[in-house]
Short mmCIF file of C-alpha atoms in Angstrom, two decimals:
data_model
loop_
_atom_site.label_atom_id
_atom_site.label_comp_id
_atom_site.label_asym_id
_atom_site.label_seq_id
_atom_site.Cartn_x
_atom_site.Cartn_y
_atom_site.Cartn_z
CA UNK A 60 112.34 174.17 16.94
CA UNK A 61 111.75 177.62 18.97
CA UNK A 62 112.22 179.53 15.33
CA UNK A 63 110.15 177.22 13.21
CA UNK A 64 106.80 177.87 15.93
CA UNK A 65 108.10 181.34 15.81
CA UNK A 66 107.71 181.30 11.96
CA UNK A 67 104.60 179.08 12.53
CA UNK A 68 102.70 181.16 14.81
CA UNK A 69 103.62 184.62 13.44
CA UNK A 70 102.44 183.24 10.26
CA UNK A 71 98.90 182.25 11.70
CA UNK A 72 97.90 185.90 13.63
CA UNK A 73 99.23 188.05 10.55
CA UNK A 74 96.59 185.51 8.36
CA UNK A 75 94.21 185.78 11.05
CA UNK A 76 93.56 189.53 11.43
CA UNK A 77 93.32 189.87 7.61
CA UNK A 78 90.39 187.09 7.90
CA UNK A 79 89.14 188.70 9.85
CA UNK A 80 89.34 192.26 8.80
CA UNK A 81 87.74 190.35 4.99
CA UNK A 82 85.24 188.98 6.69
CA UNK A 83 84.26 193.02 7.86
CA UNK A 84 84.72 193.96 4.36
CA UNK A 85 82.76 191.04 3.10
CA UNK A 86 79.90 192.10 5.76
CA UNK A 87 79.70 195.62 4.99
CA UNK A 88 79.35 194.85 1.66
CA UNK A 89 76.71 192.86 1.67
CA UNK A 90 75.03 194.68 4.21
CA UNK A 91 75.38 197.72 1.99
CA UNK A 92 73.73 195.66 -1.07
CA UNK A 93 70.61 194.92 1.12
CA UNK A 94 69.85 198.00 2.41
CA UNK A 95 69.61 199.11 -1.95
CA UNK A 96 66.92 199.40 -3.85
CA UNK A 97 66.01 196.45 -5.27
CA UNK A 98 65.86 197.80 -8.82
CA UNK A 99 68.83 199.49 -8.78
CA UNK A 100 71.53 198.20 -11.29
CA UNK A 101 75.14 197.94 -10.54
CA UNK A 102 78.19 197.51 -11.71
CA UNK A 103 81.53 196.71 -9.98
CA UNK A 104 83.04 200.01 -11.43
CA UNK A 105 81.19 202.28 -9.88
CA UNK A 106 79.41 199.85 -7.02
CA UNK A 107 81.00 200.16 -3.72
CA UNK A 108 79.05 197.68 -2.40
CA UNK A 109 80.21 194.74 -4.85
CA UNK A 110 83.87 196.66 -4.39
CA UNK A 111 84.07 195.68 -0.90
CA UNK A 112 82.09 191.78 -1.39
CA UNK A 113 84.85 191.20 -4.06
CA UNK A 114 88.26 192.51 -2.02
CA UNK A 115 86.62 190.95 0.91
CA UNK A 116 85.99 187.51 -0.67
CA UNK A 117 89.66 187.49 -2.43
CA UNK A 118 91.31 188.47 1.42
CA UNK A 119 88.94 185.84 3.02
CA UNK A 120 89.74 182.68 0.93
CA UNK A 121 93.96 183.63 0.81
CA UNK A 122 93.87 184.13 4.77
CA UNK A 123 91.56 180.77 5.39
CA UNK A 124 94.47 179.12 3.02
CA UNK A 125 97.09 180.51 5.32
CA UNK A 126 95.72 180.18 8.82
CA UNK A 127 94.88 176.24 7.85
CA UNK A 128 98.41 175.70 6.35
CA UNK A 129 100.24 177.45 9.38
CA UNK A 130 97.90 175.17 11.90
CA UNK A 131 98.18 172.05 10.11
CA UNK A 132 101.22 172.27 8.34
CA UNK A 133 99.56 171.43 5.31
CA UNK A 134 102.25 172.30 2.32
CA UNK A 135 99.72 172.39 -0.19
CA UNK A 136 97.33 174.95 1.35
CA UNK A 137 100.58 177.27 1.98
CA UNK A 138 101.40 176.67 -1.37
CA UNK A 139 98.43 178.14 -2.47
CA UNK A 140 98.30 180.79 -0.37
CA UNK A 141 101.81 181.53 -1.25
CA UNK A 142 100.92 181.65 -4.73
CA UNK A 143 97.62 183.65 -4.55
CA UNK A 144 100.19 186.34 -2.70
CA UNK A 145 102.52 186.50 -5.30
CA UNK A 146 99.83 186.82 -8.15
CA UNK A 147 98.16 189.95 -6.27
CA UNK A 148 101.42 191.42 -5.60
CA UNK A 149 102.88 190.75 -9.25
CA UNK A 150 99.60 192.68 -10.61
CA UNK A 151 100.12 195.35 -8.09
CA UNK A 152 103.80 196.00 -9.05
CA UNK A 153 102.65 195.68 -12.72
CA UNK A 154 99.57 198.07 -12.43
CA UNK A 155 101.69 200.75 -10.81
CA UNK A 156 104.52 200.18 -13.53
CA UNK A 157 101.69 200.28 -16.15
CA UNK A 158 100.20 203.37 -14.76
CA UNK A 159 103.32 205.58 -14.39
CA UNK A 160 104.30 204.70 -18.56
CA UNK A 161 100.26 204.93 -19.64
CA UNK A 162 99.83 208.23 -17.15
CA UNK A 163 97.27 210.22 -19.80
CA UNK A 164 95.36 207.34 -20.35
CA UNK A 165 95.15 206.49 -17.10
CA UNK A 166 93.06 209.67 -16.26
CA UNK A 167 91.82 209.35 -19.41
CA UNK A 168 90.14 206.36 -17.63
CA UNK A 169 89.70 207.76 -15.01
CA UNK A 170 87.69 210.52 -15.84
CA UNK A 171 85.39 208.41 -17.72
CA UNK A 172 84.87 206.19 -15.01
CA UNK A 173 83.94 209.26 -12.62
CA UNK A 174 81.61 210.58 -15.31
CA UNK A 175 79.84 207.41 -15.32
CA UNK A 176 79.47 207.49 -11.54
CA UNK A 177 78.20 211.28 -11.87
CA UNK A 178 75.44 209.91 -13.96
CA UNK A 179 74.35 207.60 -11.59
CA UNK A 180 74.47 209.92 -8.67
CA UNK A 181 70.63 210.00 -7.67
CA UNK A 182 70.76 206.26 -8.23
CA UNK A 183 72.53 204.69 -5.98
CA UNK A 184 72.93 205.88 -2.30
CA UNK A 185 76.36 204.29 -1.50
CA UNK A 186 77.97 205.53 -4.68
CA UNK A 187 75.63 209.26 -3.97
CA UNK A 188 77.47 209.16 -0.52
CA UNK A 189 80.49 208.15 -1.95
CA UNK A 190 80.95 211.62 -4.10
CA UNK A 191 79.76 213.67 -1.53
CA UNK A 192 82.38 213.08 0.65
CA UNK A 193 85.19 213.29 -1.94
CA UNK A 194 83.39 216.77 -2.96
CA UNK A 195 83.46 217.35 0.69
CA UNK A 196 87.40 216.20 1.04
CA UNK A 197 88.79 217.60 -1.84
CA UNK A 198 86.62 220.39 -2.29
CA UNK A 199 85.66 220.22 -5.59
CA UNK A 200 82.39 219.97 -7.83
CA UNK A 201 82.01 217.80 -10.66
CA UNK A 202 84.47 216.00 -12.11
CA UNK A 203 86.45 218.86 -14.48
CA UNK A 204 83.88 221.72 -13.72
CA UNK A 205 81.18 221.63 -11.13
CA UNK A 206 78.59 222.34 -15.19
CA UNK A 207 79.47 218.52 -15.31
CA UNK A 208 76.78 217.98 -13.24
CA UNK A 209 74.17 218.80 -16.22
CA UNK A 210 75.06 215.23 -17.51
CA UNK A 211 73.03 214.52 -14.50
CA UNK A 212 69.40 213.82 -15.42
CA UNK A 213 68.37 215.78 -11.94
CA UNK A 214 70.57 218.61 -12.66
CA UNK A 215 70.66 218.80 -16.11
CA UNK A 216 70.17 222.64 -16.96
CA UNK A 217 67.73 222.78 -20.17
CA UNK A 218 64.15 224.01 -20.28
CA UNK A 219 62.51 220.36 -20.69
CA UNK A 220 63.77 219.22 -17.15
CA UNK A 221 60.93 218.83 -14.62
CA UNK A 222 62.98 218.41 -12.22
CA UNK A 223 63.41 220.62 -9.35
CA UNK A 224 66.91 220.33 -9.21
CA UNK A 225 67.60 221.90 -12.38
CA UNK A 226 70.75 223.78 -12.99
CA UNK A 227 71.59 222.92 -9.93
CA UNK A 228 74.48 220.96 -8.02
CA UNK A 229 74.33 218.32 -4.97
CA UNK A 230 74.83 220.42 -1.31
CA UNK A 231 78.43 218.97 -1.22
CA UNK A 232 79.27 221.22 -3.68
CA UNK A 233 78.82 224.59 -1.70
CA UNK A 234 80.95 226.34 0.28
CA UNK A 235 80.90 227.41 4.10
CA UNK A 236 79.23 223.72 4.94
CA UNK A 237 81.62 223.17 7.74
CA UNK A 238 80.54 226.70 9.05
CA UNK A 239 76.46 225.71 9.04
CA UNK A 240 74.33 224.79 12.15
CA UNK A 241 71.71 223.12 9.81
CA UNK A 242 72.92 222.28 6.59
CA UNK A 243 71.50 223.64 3.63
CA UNK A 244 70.81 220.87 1.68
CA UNK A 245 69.26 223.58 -1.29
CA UNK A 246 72.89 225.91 -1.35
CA UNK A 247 73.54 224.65 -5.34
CA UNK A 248 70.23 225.21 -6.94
CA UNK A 249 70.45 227.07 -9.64
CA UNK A 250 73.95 227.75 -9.40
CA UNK A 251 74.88 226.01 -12.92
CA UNK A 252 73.14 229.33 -14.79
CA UNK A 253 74.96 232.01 -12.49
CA UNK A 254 78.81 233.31 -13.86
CA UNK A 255 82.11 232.40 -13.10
CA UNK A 256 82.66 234.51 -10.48
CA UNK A 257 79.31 234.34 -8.53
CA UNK A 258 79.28 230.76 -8.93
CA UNK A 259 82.62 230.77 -6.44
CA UNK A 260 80.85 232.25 -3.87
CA UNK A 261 78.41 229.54 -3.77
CA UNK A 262 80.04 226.22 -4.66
CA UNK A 263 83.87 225.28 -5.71
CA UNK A 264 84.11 225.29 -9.39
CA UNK A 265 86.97 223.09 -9.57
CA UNK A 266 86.92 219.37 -10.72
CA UNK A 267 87.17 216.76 -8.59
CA UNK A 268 89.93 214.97 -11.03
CA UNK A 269 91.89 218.09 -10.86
CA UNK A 270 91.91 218.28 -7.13
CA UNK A 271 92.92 214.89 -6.36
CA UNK A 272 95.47 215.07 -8.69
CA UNK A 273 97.06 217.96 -7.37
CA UNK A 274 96.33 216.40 -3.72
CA UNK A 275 98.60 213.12 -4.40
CA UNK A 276 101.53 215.12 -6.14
CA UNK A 277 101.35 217.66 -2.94
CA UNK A 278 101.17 214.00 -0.47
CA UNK A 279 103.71 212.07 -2.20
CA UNK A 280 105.53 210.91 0.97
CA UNK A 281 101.93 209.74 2.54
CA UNK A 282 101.08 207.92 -0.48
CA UNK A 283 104.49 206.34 -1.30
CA UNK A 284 104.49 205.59 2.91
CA UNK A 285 101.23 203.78 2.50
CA UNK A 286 102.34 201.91 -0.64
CA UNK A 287 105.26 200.77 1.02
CA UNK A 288 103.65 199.45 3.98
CA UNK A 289 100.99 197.47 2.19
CA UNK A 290 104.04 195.88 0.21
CA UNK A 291 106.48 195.32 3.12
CA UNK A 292 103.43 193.46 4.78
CA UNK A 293 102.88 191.46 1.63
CA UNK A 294 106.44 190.87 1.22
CA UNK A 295 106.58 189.89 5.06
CA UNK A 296 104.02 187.31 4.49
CA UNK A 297 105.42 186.13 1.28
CA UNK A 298 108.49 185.25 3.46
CA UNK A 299 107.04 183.98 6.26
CA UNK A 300 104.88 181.16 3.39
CA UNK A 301 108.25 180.54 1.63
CA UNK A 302 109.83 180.04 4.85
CA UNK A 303 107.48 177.45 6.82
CA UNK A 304 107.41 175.38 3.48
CA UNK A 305 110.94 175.12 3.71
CA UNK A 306 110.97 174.07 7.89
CA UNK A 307 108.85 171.88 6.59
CA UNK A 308 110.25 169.69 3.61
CA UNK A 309 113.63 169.90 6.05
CA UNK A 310 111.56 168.11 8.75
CA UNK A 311 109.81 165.50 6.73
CA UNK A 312 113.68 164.95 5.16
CA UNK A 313 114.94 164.58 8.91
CA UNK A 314 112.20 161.92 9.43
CA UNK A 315 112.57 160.36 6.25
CA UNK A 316 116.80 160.10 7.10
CA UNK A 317 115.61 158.67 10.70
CA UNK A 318 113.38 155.92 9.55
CA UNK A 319 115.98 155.04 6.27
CA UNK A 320 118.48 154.75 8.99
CA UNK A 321 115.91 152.82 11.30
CA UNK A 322 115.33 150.18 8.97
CA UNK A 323 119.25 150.12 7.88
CA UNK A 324 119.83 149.00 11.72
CA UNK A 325 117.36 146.04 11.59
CA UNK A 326 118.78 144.37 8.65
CA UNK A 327 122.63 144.70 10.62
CA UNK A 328 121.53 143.81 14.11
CA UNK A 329 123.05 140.83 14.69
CA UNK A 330 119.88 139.56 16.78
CA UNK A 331 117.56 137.54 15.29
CA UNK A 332 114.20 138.31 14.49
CA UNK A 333 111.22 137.58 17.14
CA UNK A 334 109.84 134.53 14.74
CA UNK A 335 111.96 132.98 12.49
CA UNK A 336 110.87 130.38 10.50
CA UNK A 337 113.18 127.14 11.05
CA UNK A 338 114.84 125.34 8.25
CA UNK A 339 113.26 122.17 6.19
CA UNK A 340 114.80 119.06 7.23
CA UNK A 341 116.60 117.21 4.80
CA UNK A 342 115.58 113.85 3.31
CA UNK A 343 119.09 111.76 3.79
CA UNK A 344 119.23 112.74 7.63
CA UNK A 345 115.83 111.75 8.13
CA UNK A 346 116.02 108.63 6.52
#
């Protein structure tokens, strides 16, 4: 009895702080998508916002399934939760396999998708904050080149921009900011029309793409360590489902067996029963 509550209870907090660490994901997303514009449009590629309302709403749901089923014993609710588990950690096993054989077009991808969110840099403030602090991170411009940022309708560098940000590139693009009193949010203007080796003094000229790339290969060990803690947690829980679902069907077996051999007693006790109806009299005896 002491191990099932064990499995029980250890089942319940693990579901509980992910419910509630979704339900701050599920807040901050939708705190983020009030605080827009209203006419902005988005897209869950390149939306934090809707990012963090749809992780948030997956988590919540799986974790309300487990912290009922754990309380209540319910096999059906752990059932689902146990299943829910397994699908997300089937696709992640899957994505990562995927991903390792279909590397090129992967960042193939991946590129595109990080043009796209280039585009819409001026347009949407979470995604606009978003790439300045990768730029910031990784040190990097752009997404191969920091002249990707003419694709920009702000900084695009032709003659028939009105803009006053032609040619140029977003502050988190320039160098020395971590050096600056007062940030100089006009270091990248006109930097897209100055040479190679003038631009380097003013902003990094590498791509973002690049950098992070070369920033995973170089951080293998924190990567694969972070991998492998989000799947010995899953797997954890996985066991933990799989494990109270079997305490279970054993205990509604035991009670099964006891009542079985409760009512297997009754029909041997020699006793009688409380009421018991008498016989009919015959017709020769009372005649």
């Amino acid at each position: 009895m002491r191990g099932y509550r064990t499995i029980k209870y250890s089942l319940f907090c693990c579901c509980y702080v992910f419910w509630v660490a979704s339900s701050v994901l599920v807040a901050a997303g939708v705190y983020a998508k009030i605080a827009k514009e209203k006419d902005v449009i988005d897209t869950l590629t390149v939306d934090p916002a809707l990012m963090l309302i749809l992780i948030g709403s997956v988590m919540f749901f799986m974790n309300v399934f487990g912290c009922l089923g754990a309380l209540r014993n319910a096999k059906c609710l752990l059932r689902t939760f146990l299943g829910i588990l397994l699908v997300i950690l089937l696709l992640q096993i899957g994505v990562t396999v995927l991903g390792y054989i279909f590397s090129e077009k992967v960042i193939q991808r991946t590129e595109q998708l990080m043009l796209r969110a280039l585009v819409g840099y001026r347009e949407d403030l979470d995604l606009e904050n978003a790439i300045d602090f990768i730029q910031k991170k990784f040190q990097c411009c752009g997404v191969q080149a920091f002249t990707d940022w003419s694709l920009n309708a702000y900084f695009n560098c032709s003659e028939t921009n009105p803009s006053l940000e032609a040619c140029a590139v977003p502050f988190s693009c320039c160098t020395g900011l971590h050096s600056q009193t007062v940030m100089n949010t006009m270091c990248g203007y006109g930097v897209q029309r100055a040479e190679g080796s003038s631009a380097q003094e003013e902003v990094y000229t590498a791509g973002c793409l690049e950098q992070i790339l070369w920033w995973s290969k170089h951080h293998l060990l924190l990567v694969g360590g972070l991998a492998g803690a989000l799947l010995l947690v899953e797997l954890c829980l996985v066991c933990l489902a799989a494990a109270q679902i079997s305490r279970i069907r054993v205990e509604q077996r035991r009670v099964e067996q006891r009542r079985a051999e409760s009512r297997q007693r009754r029909k041997e006790s020699p006793w009688l029963p409380a009421v018991r109806p008498f016989p009919e009299p015959d017709a020769n005896t009372s005649s």
